[in-house]
Amino acid sequence: MHLIHVGLCGPVHAEPAREMAREILAAAEPVEGVEHVVVHHVSYREAVVGLFLRVESLAVAEETAAAVCARALSRHPGWGYAAVSCDAVLVWPLLDP
């Protein structure tokens, strides 16, 4: 399972549409392995989409997340968002000092 964050930038004072996570998930094909999608409003014009994917590699996860978000954004141009980044989320283990 991989968690990929796709950064979105939209018009000034934009907030993600309430249905955005559901629509992004709906844009995924069953073979793409997208298990869950969540959208977080970050700032006055930025949002982050978190996609949980069950795929064989990190590279495939990043490619798939970018493609699924691009597909959803092209289906909903009224949202006014564009993808500006697509990265794996790195979780560092806590180390004892």
Coordinates of C-alpha atoms in Angstrom, one line a residue:
M1 CA 0.0 0.0 0.0
H2 CA 1.3 3.4 -1.0
L3 CA 0.2 6.9 0.1
I4 CA 0.7 9.5 -2.6
H5 CA 0.0 13.2 -2.2
V6 CA -1.0 15.2 -5.3
G7 CA -0.8 19.0 -4.7
L8 CA -3.5 21.1 -6.3
C9 CA -3.5 24.8 -6.9
G10 CA -6.7 26.7 -7.7
P11 CA -8.2 30.1 -8.1
V12 CA -7.7 32.6 -5.3
H13 CA -9.8 31.8 -2.2
A14 CA -10.8 28.4 -3.7
E15 CA -11.9 25.5 -1.5
P16 CA -12.1 22.0 -2.8
A17 CA -15.6 20.9 -3.9
R18 CA -17.3 18.6 -1.3
E19 CA -17.5 15.8 -3.8
M20 CA -13.9 16.1 -5.0
A21 CA -12.6 13.0 -3.1
R22 CA -15.6 10.9 -4.3
E23 CA -15.2 12.1 -7.9
I24 CA -11.4 11.4 -8.0
L25 CA -12.0 7.9 -6.7
A26 CA -14.7 7.4 -9.4
A27 CA -12.2 8.5 -12.0
A28 CA -9.9 5.5 -11.1
E29 CA -10.2 2.3 -13.1
P30 CA -10.6 -0.9 -11.0
V31 CA -7.2 -2.2 -12.2
E32 CA -5.4 1.0 -11.0
G33 CA -5.6 -0.1 -7.4
V34 CA -6.9 3.1 -5.8
E35 CA -8.3 2.1 -2.4
H36 CA -9.2 5.4 -0.8
V37 CA -9.0 9.2 -1.6
V38 CA -9.1 12.1 0.8
V39 CA -8.8 15.9 0.1
H40 CA -7.4 18.5 2.5
H41 CA -7.8 22.2 2.1
V42 CA -4.3 23.6 2.8
S43 CA -4.4 27.4 2.2
Y44 CA -6.4 30.0 0.4
R45 CA -5.8 28.3 -3.0
E46 CA -4.1 25.0 -2.3
A47 CA -5.4 21.5 -1.6
V48 CA -3.7 18.1 -1.2
V49 CA -5.2 14.9 -2.5
G50 CA -4.1 11.8 -0.6
L51 CA -4.5 8.6 -2.6
F52 CA -4.0 5.2 -1.1
L53 CA -3.0 2.7 -3.8
R54 CA -2.4 -1.0 -3.7
V55 CA 0.1 -1.4 -6.5
E56 CA 3.4 -3.2 -7.0
S57 CA 5.8 -0.2 -6.7
L58 CA 6.2 3.3 -5.7
A59 CA 6.9 4.4 -9.2
V60 CA 3.6 2.9 -10.4
A61 CA 1.8 4.5 -7.5
E62 CA 3.0 7.9 -8.4
E63 CA 2.2 7.5 -12.1
T64 CA -1.2 6.2 -11.3
A65 CA -2.1 8.9 -8.8
A66 CA -1.1 11.6 -11.3
A67 CA -3.1 10.0 -14.0
V68 CA -6.2 9.5 -11.9
C69 CA -6.1 13.1 -10.6
A70 CA -5.5 14.5 -14.2
R71 CA -8.5 12.4 -15.4
A72 CA -10.8 13.7 -12.6
L73 CA -9.7 17.3 -13.0
S74 CA -10.3 17.2 -16.8
R75 CA -13.8 15.9 -16.1
H76 CA -14.5 18.8 -13.7
P77 CA -12.9 21.9 -15.2
G78 CA -15.3 24.0 -13.1
W79 CA -13.3 23.1 -10.0
G80 CA -10.5 25.3 -11.3
Y81 CA -7.7 23.3 -9.9
A82 CA -4.5 22.1 -11.5
A83 CA -2.1 19.5 -10.2
V84 CA 1.3 20.9 -9.3
S85 CA 3.0 18.1 -7.6
C86 CA 2.8 14.3 -7.1
D87 CA 4.9 12.7 -4.4
A88 CA 5.1 9.7 -2.1
V89 CA 4.6 10.4 1.5
L90 CA 7.7 9.4 3.5
V91 CA 7.1 8.3 7.0
W92 CA 10.2 8.3 9.1
P93 CA 10.4 5.9 12.0
L94 CA 10.9 7.5 15.4
L95 CA 14.4 7.0 16.7
D96 CA 15.5 7.0 20.3
P97 CA 18.0 9.8 20.9

